[in-house]
Amino acid sequence: SQQGEEDPQALSIQEGENATMNCSYKTSINNLQWYRQNSGRGLVHLILIRSNEREKHSGRLRVTLDTSKKSSSLLITASRAADTASYFCATDGRISNFGNEKLTFGTGTRLTIIP
Amino acid sequence: GAVVSQHPSWVICKSGTSVKIECRSLDFQATTMFWYRQFPKQSLMLMATSNEGSKATYEQGVEKDKFLINHASLTLSTLTVTSAHPEDSSFYICSATEDFYQPQHFGDGTRLSIL
């Protein structure tokens, strides 16, 4: 399977603390993306990091990428109750017949922020 | 911007029924749409990729006669689950992208329950 692994599978922290999630993948990539999914809903794109980048910030989010270890991490600082969701990393590297990059999603981390 | 609407959000029907799910890009033209399946507490698995006016490309193990995909316009793709059985019960999510370099924008998903 090409599917990546995320670690931890579940994480519960107090509001205000930082949350760190890790993602490992198996194949070479062009980009790695992080998505959030609220329960029973679709995915919301959070951030994209390219293979030649090592770190990227967006608001309270910080993503790192280590292509030598085929791993990435997502840090959410000063967590809020509204951050409670599942977080998935997604890698490209597989090309569809139409030329689009096909995404392979990790197994996800279920994050619970305790008010 | 970049809103994807998926309809219906929830379907319950009897075994043997065919079910159609619609995926619309509301404010952009989607050259490519993707269909995913997600089992409870698991990741998204890509089922197929479709381009407007072309036949869909299915992932290995996905039955094309079972999951019919039509992408007749730049704003609409449909997934029809034919002769659905309880094992087809799942959460189906579509995504759409404007071109090769844009992130995928996801619909809110359709929960399909076959009795």
PDB file of C-alpha atoms in Angstrom:
ATOM      1  CA  SER A   1       0.000   0.000   0.000  1.00  0.00           C
ATOM      2  CA  GLN A   2       1.189   3.489  -0.763  1.00  0.00           C
ATOM      3  CA  GLN A   3      -0.790   4.936   2.070  1.00  0.00           C
ATOM      4  CA  GLY A   4       1.140   6.973   4.589  1.00  0.00           C
ATOM      5  CA  GLU A   5       1.013   6.599   8.322  1.00  0.00           C
ATOM      6  CA  GLU A   6       0.156   9.262  10.819  1.00  0.00           C
ATOM      7  CA  ASP A   7       1.179   9.388  14.391  1.00  0.00           C
ATOM      8  CA  PRO A   8      -0.396   9.544  16.855  1.00  0.00           C
ATOM      9  CA  GLN A   9      -3.720   8.045  15.780  1.00  0.00           C
ATOM     10  CA  ALA A  10      -5.456  10.079  18.462  1.00  0.00           C
ATOM     11  CA  LEU A  11      -4.382  13.040  20.560  1.00  0.00           C
ATOM     12  CA  SER A  12      -6.179  14.856  23.392  1.00  0.00           C
ATOM     13  CA  ILE A  13      -4.782  18.069  24.817  1.00  0.00           C
ATOM     14  CA  GLN A  14      -5.957  21.009  26.881  1.00  0.00           C
ATOM     15  CA  GLU A  15      -7.019  24.185  25.134  1.00  0.00           C
ATOM     16  CA  GLY A  16      -4.086  26.523  24.761  1.00  0.00           C
ATOM     17  CA  GLU A  17      -1.496  23.767  24.461  1.00  0.00           C
ATOM     18  CA  ASN A  18       0.346  22.979  21.251  1.00  0.00           C
ATOM     19  CA  ALA A  19      -0.517  19.909  19.189  1.00  0.00           C
ATOM     20  CA  THR A  20       1.994  18.076  17.028  1.00  0.00           C
ATOM     21  CA  MET A  21       1.088  15.438  14.472  1.00  0.00           C
ATOM     22  CA  ASN A  22       3.485  13.448  12.347  1.00  0.00           C
ATOM     23  CA  CYS A  23       3.150  11.891   8.926  1.00  0.00           C
ATOM     24  CA  SER A  24       5.385   9.383   7.181  1.00  0.00           C
ATOM     25  CA  TYR A  25       5.092   8.428   3.540  1.00  0.00           C
ATOM     26  CA  LYS A  26       6.627   5.883   1.235  1.00  0.00           C
ATOM     27  CA  THR A  27       7.275   7.327  -2.221  1.00  0.00           C
ATOM     28  CA  SER A  28       8.954  10.369  -3.737  1.00  0.00           C
ATOM     29  CA  ILE A  29       6.765  13.438  -3.757  1.00  0.00           C
ATOM     30  CA  ASN A  30       6.441  16.860  -5.343  1.00  0.00           C
ATOM     31  CA  ASN A  31       4.256  18.320  -2.605  1.00  0.00           C
ATOM     32  CA  LEU A  32       2.770  17.342   0.708  1.00  0.00           C
ATOM     33  CA  GLN A  33      -0.487  18.788   1.938  1.00  0.00           C
ATOM     34  CA  TRP A  34      -2.341  18.817   5.225  1.00  0.00           C
ATOM     35  CA  TYR A  35      -6.114  18.704   5.454  1.00  0.00           C
ATOM     36  CA  ARG A  36      -8.604  18.964   8.309  1.00  0.00           C
ATOM     37  CA  GLN A  37     -11.841  17.020   8.483  1.00  0.00           C
ATOM     38  CA  ASN A  38     -14.565  17.800  10.956  1.00  0.00           C
ATOM     39  CA  SER A  39     -16.723  14.834  11.908  1.00  0.00           C
ATOM     40  CA  GLY A  40     -18.946  13.750   9.027  1.00  0.00           C
ATOM     41  CA  ARG A  41     -17.776  16.537   6.750  1.00  0.00           C
ATOM     42  CA  GLY A  42     -15.484  17.001   3.792  1.00  0.00           C
ATOM     43  CA  LEU A  43     -11.868  18.054   3.912  1.00  0.00           C
ATOM     44  CA  VAL A  44     -10.537  21.555   4.288  1.00  0.00           C
ATOM     45  CA  HIS A  45      -7.145  22.330   2.784  1.00  0.00           C
ATOM     46  CA  LEU A  46      -4.779  23.768   5.384  1.00  0.00           C
ATOM     47  CA  ILE A  47      -1.340  24.085   3.890  1.00  0.00           C
ATOM     48  CA  LEU A  48       0.861  22.808   1.064  1.00  0.00           C
ATOM     49  CA  ILE A  49       4.616  22.370   1.342  1.00  0.00           C
ATOM     50  CA  ARG A  50       6.763  21.663  -1.686  1.00  0.00           C
ATOM     51  CA  SER A  51       9.486  19.043  -1.737  1.00  0.00           C
ATOM     52  CA  ASN A  52      12.196  21.707  -1.870  1.00  0.00           C
ATOM     53  CA  GLU A  53      10.846  23.466   1.218  1.00  0.00           C
ATOM     54  CA  ARG A  54      11.682  22.480   4.772  1.00  0.00           C
ATOM     55  CA  GLU A  55       9.277  24.580   6.782  1.00  0.00           C
ATOM     56  CA  LYS A  56       6.165  26.610   6.186  1.00  0.00           C
ATOM     57  CA  HIS A  57       3.913  28.718   8.392  1.00  0.00           C
ATOM     58  CA  SER A  58       0.298  29.750   8.103  1.00  0.00           C
ATOM     59  CA  GLY A  59      -1.226  31.508  11.079  1.00  0.00           C
ATOM     60  CA  ARG A  60      -1.074  29.087  14.016  1.00  0.00           C
ATOM     61  CA  LEU A  61       0.074  26.252  11.771  1.00  0.00           C
ATOM     62  CA  ARG A  62       3.660  25.215  11.224  1.00  0.00           C
ATOM     63  CA  VAL A  63       4.577  22.405   8.858  1.00  0.00           C
ATOM     64  CA  THR A  64       7.973  20.814   8.430  1.00  0.00           C
ATOM     65  CA  LEU A  65       9.112  18.412   5.748  1.00  0.00           C
ATOM     66  CA  ASP A  66      12.098  16.077   5.797  1.00  0.00           C
ATOM     67  CA  THR A  67      12.307  14.359   2.424  1.00  0.00           C
ATOM     68  CA  SER A  68      15.334  12.304   3.473  1.00  0.00           C
ATOM     69  CA  LYS A  69      13.219  10.681   6.179  1.00  0.00           C
ATOM     70  CA  LYS A  70      10.007  10.857   4.146  1.00  0.00           C
ATOM     71  CA  SER A  71       8.242  12.550   7.009  1.00  0.00           C
ATOM     72  CA  SER A  72       6.347  15.720   7.838  1.00  0.00           C
ATOM     73  CA  SER A  73       4.939  17.271  10.971  1.00  0.00           C
ATOM     74  CA  LEU A  74       2.051  19.636  11.610  1.00  0.00           C
ATOM     75  CA  LEU A  75       2.191  21.847  14.674  1.00  0.00           C
ATOM     76  CA  ILE A  76      -0.876  23.745  15.825  1.00  0.00           C
ATOM     77  CA  THR A  77       0.030  26.356  18.405  1.00  0.00           C
ATOM     78  CA  ALA A  78      -2.261  27.775  21.098  1.00  0.00           C
ATOM     79  CA  SER A  79      -4.954  25.201  20.334  1.00  0.00           C
ATOM     80  CA  ARG A  80      -8.647  26.060  20.477  1.00  0.00           C
ATOM     81  CA  ALA A  81     -11.736  23.919  20.956  1.00  0.00           C
ATOM     82  CA  ALA A  82     -12.605  24.592  17.302  1.00  0.00           C
ATOM     83  CA  ASP A  83      -9.412  22.795  16.270  1.00  0.00           C
ATOM     84  CA  THR A  84     -11.014  19.487  17.296  1.00  0.00           C
ATOM     85  CA  ALA A  85     -11.045  17.439  14.085  1.00  0.00           C
ATOM     86  CA  SER A  86      -9.170  14.755  12.190  1.00  0.00           C
ATOM     87  CA  TYR A  87      -6.024  15.839  10.389  1.00  0.00           C
ATOM     88  CA  PHE A  88      -4.688  14.101   7.309  1.00  0.00           C
ATOM     89  CA  CYS A  89      -1.512  14.490   5.348  1.00  0.00           C
ATOM     90  CA  ALA A  90      -1.691  13.852   1.629  1.00  0.00           C
ATOM     91  CA  THR A  91       1.113  13.247  -0.800  1.00  0.00           C
ATOM     92  CA  ASP A  92       1.195  13.402  -4.558  1.00  0.00           C
ATOM     93  CA  GLY A  93       3.602  11.599  -6.833  1.00  0.00           C
ATOM     94  CA  ARG A  94       1.128   9.517  -8.762  1.00  0.00           C
ATOM     95  CA  ILE A  95      -0.064  10.964 -12.022  1.00  0.00           C
ATOM     96  CA  SER A  96      -3.513  10.353 -13.422  1.00  0.00           C
ATOM     97  CA  ASN A  97      -4.145   9.677 -17.101  1.00  0.00           C
ATOM     98  CA  PHE A  98      -5.105  13.340 -17.371  1.00  0.00           C
ATOM     99  CA  GLY A  99      -1.858  14.629 -15.935  1.00  0.00           C
ATOM    100  CA  ASN A 100      -3.165  15.544 -12.503  1.00  0.00           C
ATOM    101  CA  GLU A 101      -1.374  14.598  -9.358  1.00  0.00           C
ATOM    102  CA  LYS A 102      -3.345  11.967  -7.452  1.00  0.00           C
ATOM    103  CA  LEU A 103      -3.334  12.327  -3.697  1.00  0.00           C
ATOM    104  CA  THR A 104      -2.544   9.532  -1.262  1.00  0.00           C
ATOM    105  CA  PHE A 105      -3.863  10.244   2.196  1.00  0.00           C
ATOM    106  CA  GLY A 106      -2.345   9.228   5.485  1.00  0.00           C
ATOM    107  CA  THR A 107      -4.280   7.362   8.132  1.00  0.00           C
ATOM    108  CA  GLY A 108      -5.102  10.558  10.036  1.00  0.00           C
ATOM    109  CA  THR A 109      -4.805  11.884  13.570  1.00  0.00           C
ATOM    110  CA  ARG A 110      -7.968  12.514  15.587  1.00  0.00           C
ATOM    111  CA  LEU A 111      -7.301  15.624  17.628  1.00  0.00           C
ATOM    112  CA  THR A 112      -9.493  16.527  20.590  1.00  0.00           C
ATOM    113  CA  ILE A 113      -9.058  19.865  22.326  1.00  0.00           C
ATOM    114  CA  ILE A 114     -10.401  19.850  25.866  1.00  0.00           C
ATOM    115  CA  PRO A 115     -11.852  23.238  26.870  1.00  0.00           C
TER     116      PRO A 115
ATOM    117  CA  GLY B   1     -14.157  31.000  -3.405  1.00  0.00           C
ATOM    118  CA  ALA B   2     -13.569  27.441  -4.666  1.00  0.00           C
ATOM    119  CA  VAL B   3     -16.748  25.911  -3.284  1.00  0.00           C
ATOM    120  CA  VAL B   4     -17.702  22.339  -4.068  1.00  0.00           C
ATOM    121  CA  SER B   5     -21.242  21.229  -3.356  1.00  0.00           C
ATOM    122  CA  GLN B   6     -22.125  17.576  -2.944  1.00  0.00           C
ATOM    123  CA  HIS B   7     -25.672  16.258  -2.906  1.00  0.00           C
ATOM    124  CA  PRO B   8     -27.313  14.499  -1.207  1.00  0.00           C
ATOM    125  CA  SER B   9     -25.546  14.639   2.126  1.00  0.00           C
ATOM    126  CA  TRP B  10     -27.226  11.480   3.425  1.00  0.00           C
ATOM    127  CA  VAL B  11     -28.977   8.604   1.666  1.00  0.00           C
ATOM    128  CA  ILE B  12     -30.659   5.563   3.178  1.00  0.00           C
ATOM    129  CA  CYS B  13     -32.067   3.034   0.756  1.00  0.00           C
ATOM    130  CA  LYS B  14     -32.852  -0.610   0.253  1.00  0.00           C
ATOM    131  CA  SER B  15     -30.446  -3.176  -1.120  1.00  0.00           C
ATOM    132  CA  GLY B  16     -30.591  -3.362  -4.908  1.00  0.00           C
ATOM    133  CA  THR B  17     -31.317   0.327  -5.383  1.00  0.00           C
ATOM    134  CA  SER B  18     -29.101   2.511  -7.551  1.00  0.00           C
ATOM    135  CA  VAL B  19     -28.018   5.776  -5.963  1.00  0.00           C
ATOM    136  CA  LYS B  20     -26.726   8.883  -7.730  1.00  0.00           C
ATOM    137  CA  ILE B  21     -24.462  11.387  -5.988  1.00  0.00           C
ATOM    138  CA  GLU B  22     -23.794  14.797  -7.516  1.00  0.00           C
ATOM    139  CA  CYS B  23     -20.673  16.894  -7.166  1.00  0.00           C
ATOM    140  CA  ARG B  24     -20.748  20.499  -8.369  1.00  0.00           C
ATOM    141  CA  SER B  25     -18.123  23.198  -8.465  1.00  0.00           C
ATOM    142  CA  LEU B  26     -20.076  26.367  -7.732  1.00  0.00           C
ATOM    143  CA  ASP B  27     -17.669  29.171  -8.514  1.00  0.00           C
ATOM    144  CA  PHE B  28     -14.987  27.673 -10.710  1.00  0.00           C
ATOM    145  CA  GLN B  29     -14.630  25.338 -13.648  1.00  0.00           C
ATOM    146  CA  ALA B  30     -13.340  21.957 -12.565  1.00  0.00           C
ATOM    147  CA  THR B  31     -11.262  20.312 -15.231  1.00  0.00           C
ATOM    148  CA  THR B  32     -10.779  17.306 -13.006  1.00  0.00           C
ATOM    149  CA  MET B  33     -12.896  15.739 -10.307  1.00  0.00           C
ATOM    150  CA  PHE B  34     -11.956  12.960  -7.938  1.00  0.00           C
ATOM    151  CA  TRP B  35     -14.155  10.498  -6.073  1.00  0.00           C
ATOM    152  CA  TYR B  36     -13.084   9.041  -2.729  1.00  0.00           C
ATOM    153  CA  ARG B  37     -14.497   6.524  -0.316  1.00  0.00           C
ATOM    154  CA  GLN B  38     -13.984   6.677   3.423  1.00  0.00           C
ATOM    155  CA  PHE B  39     -14.858   4.025   5.997  1.00  0.00           C
ATOM    156  CA  PRO B  40     -15.455   5.058   9.633  1.00  0.00           C
ATOM    157  CA  LYS B  41     -12.339   6.339  11.356  1.00  0.00           C
ATOM    158  CA  GLN B  42     -10.241   5.536   8.311  1.00  0.00           C
ATOM    159  CA  SER B  43      -8.538   7.523   5.607  1.00  0.00           C
ATOM    160  CA  LEU B  44      -9.792   8.502   2.169  1.00  0.00           C
ATOM    161  CA  MET B  45      -9.213   6.026  -0.613  1.00  0.00           C
ATOM    162  CA  LEU B  46      -9.258   7.320  -4.167  1.00  0.00           C
ATOM    163  CA  MET B  47     -11.811   5.506  -6.303  1.00  0.00           C
ATOM    164  CA  ALA B  48     -11.548   7.286  -9.636  1.00  0.00           C
ATOM    165  CA  THR B  49     -10.426  10.393 -11.465  1.00  0.00           C
ATOM    166  CA  SER B  50     -12.579  12.049 -14.089  1.00  0.00           C
ATOM    167  CA  ASN B  51     -12.053  14.813 -16.629  1.00  0.00           C
ATOM    168  CA  GLU B  52     -14.853  16.633 -18.341  1.00  0.00           C
ATOM    169  CA  GLY B  53     -15.890  14.852 -21.503  1.00  0.00           C
ATOM    170  CA  SER B  54     -13.633  11.847 -20.939  1.00  0.00           C
ATOM    171  CA  LYS B  55     -14.094   8.426 -19.438  1.00  0.00           C
ATOM    172  CA  ALA B  56     -13.126   8.166 -15.809  1.00  0.00           C
ATOM    173  CA  THR B  57      -9.976   6.368 -14.742  1.00  0.00           C
ATOM    174  CA  TYR B  58     -10.605   3.912 -11.932  1.00  0.00           C
ATOM    175  CA  GLU B  59      -8.162   2.824  -9.254  1.00  0.00           C
ATOM    176  CA  GLN B  60      -7.197  -0.798  -9.009  1.00  0.00           C
ATOM    177  CA  GLY B  61      -9.878  -2.862  -7.332  1.00  0.00           C
ATOM    178  CA  VAL B  62     -12.722  -0.428  -8.019  1.00  0.00           C
ATOM    179  CA  GLU B  63     -15.446  -1.898 -10.210  1.00  0.00           C
ATOM    180  CA  LYS B  64     -16.277   0.522 -13.003  1.00  0.00           C
ATOM    181  CA  ASP B  65     -19.613  -1.172 -13.704  1.00  0.00           C
ATOM    182  CA  LYS B  66     -20.534  -0.829 -10.057  1.00  0.00           C
ATOM    183  CA  PHE B  67     -19.505   2.796  -9.636  1.00  0.00           C
ATOM    184  CA  LEU B  68     -20.532   4.721 -12.743  1.00  0.00           C
ATOM    185  CA  ILE B  69     -18.970   8.161 -13.115  1.00  0.00           C
ATOM    186  CA  ASN B  70     -20.171  10.817 -15.495  1.00  0.00           C
ATOM    187  CA  HIS B  71     -18.405  14.156 -15.904  1.00  0.00           C
ATOM    188  CA  ALA B  72     -20.553  15.821 -18.526  1.00  0.00           C
ATOM    189  CA  SER B  73     -19.691  19.446 -17.820  1.00  0.00           C
ATOM    190  CA  LEU B  74     -16.958  21.534 -16.243  1.00  0.00           C
ATOM    191  CA  THR B  75     -19.057  22.009 -13.126  1.00  0.00           C
ATOM    192  CA  LEU B  76     -20.755  18.666 -12.559  1.00  0.00           C
ATOM    193  CA  SER B  77     -19.694  15.101 -11.985  1.00  0.00           C
ATOM    194  CA  THR B  78     -21.959  12.291 -10.828  1.00  0.00           C
ATOM    195  CA  LEU B  79     -21.240   8.982  -9.152  1.00  0.00           C
ATOM    196  CA  THR B  80     -23.901   6.299  -9.449  1.00  0.00           C
ATOM    197  CA  VAL B  81     -23.655   3.298  -7.166  1.00  0.00           C
ATOM    198  CA  THR B  82     -25.533   0.639  -9.107  1.00  0.00           C
ATOM    199  CA  SER B  83     -27.496  -2.117  -7.394  1.00  0.00           C
ATOM    200  CA  ALA B  84     -26.156  -1.065  -4.033  1.00  0.00           C
ATOM    201  CA  HIS B  85     -25.622  -3.621  -1.289  1.00  0.00           C
ATOM    202  CA  PRO B  86     -24.867  -3.191   2.435  1.00  0.00           C
ATOM    203  CA  GLU B  87     -21.136  -3.507   1.814  1.00  0.00           C
ATOM    204  CA  ASP B  88     -21.355  -0.339  -0.323  1.00  0.00           C
ATOM    205  CA  SER B  89     -22.385   1.637   2.741  1.00  0.00           C
ATOM    206  CA  SER B  90     -19.731   4.273   3.258  1.00  0.00           C
ATOM    207  CA  PHE B  91     -18.916   7.965   3.160  1.00  0.00           C
ATOM    208  CA  TYR B  92     -18.295   9.143  -0.399  1.00  0.00           C
ATOM    209  CA  ILE B  93     -16.443  12.417  -0.972  1.00  0.00           C
ATOM    210  CA  CYS B  94     -15.728  14.260  -4.178  1.00  0.00           C
ATOM    211  CA  SER B  95     -13.123  16.873  -4.878  1.00  0.00           C
ATOM    212  CA  ALA B  96     -12.488  19.205  -7.784  1.00  0.00           C
ATOM    213  CA  THR B  97      -9.554  21.134  -9.100  1.00  0.00           C
ATOM    214  CA  GLU B  98      -9.243  23.893 -11.678  1.00  0.00           C
ATOM    215  CA  ASP B  99      -5.924  22.819 -13.064  1.00  0.00           C
ATOM    216  CA  PHE B 100      -2.871  20.721 -12.337  1.00  0.00           C
ATOM    217  CA  TYR B 101      -1.354  23.206  -9.926  1.00  0.00           C
ATOM    218  CA  GLN B 102      -4.296  24.017  -7.679  1.00  0.00           C
ATOM    219  CA  PRO B 103      -5.204  22.156  -4.478  1.00  0.00           C
ATOM    220  CA  GLN B 104      -8.214  19.892  -4.551  1.00  0.00           C
ATOM    221  CA  HIS B 105     -11.366  21.415  -3.093  1.00  0.00           C
ATOM    222  CA  PHE B 106     -13.605  18.937  -1.326  1.00  0.00           C
ATOM    223  CA  GLY B 107     -17.344  18.552  -1.041  1.00  0.00           C
ATOM    224  CA  ASP B 108     -18.947  17.818   2.311  1.00  0.00           C
ATOM    225  CA  GLY B 109     -19.455  14.164   1.484  1.00  0.00           C
ATOM    226  CA  THR B 110     -22.418  11.823   1.148  1.00  0.00           C
ATOM    227  CA  ARG B 111     -23.157   9.219   3.777  1.00  0.00           C
ATOM    228  CA  LEU B 112     -24.669   6.201   2.038  1.00  0.00           C
ATOM    229  CA  SER B 113     -26.450   3.573   4.117  1.00  0.00           C
ATOM    230  CA  ILE B 114     -27.809   0.487   2.380  1.00  0.00           C
ATOM    231  CA  LEU B 115     -30.303  -1.560   4.369  1.00  0.00           C
TER     232      LEU B 115
END
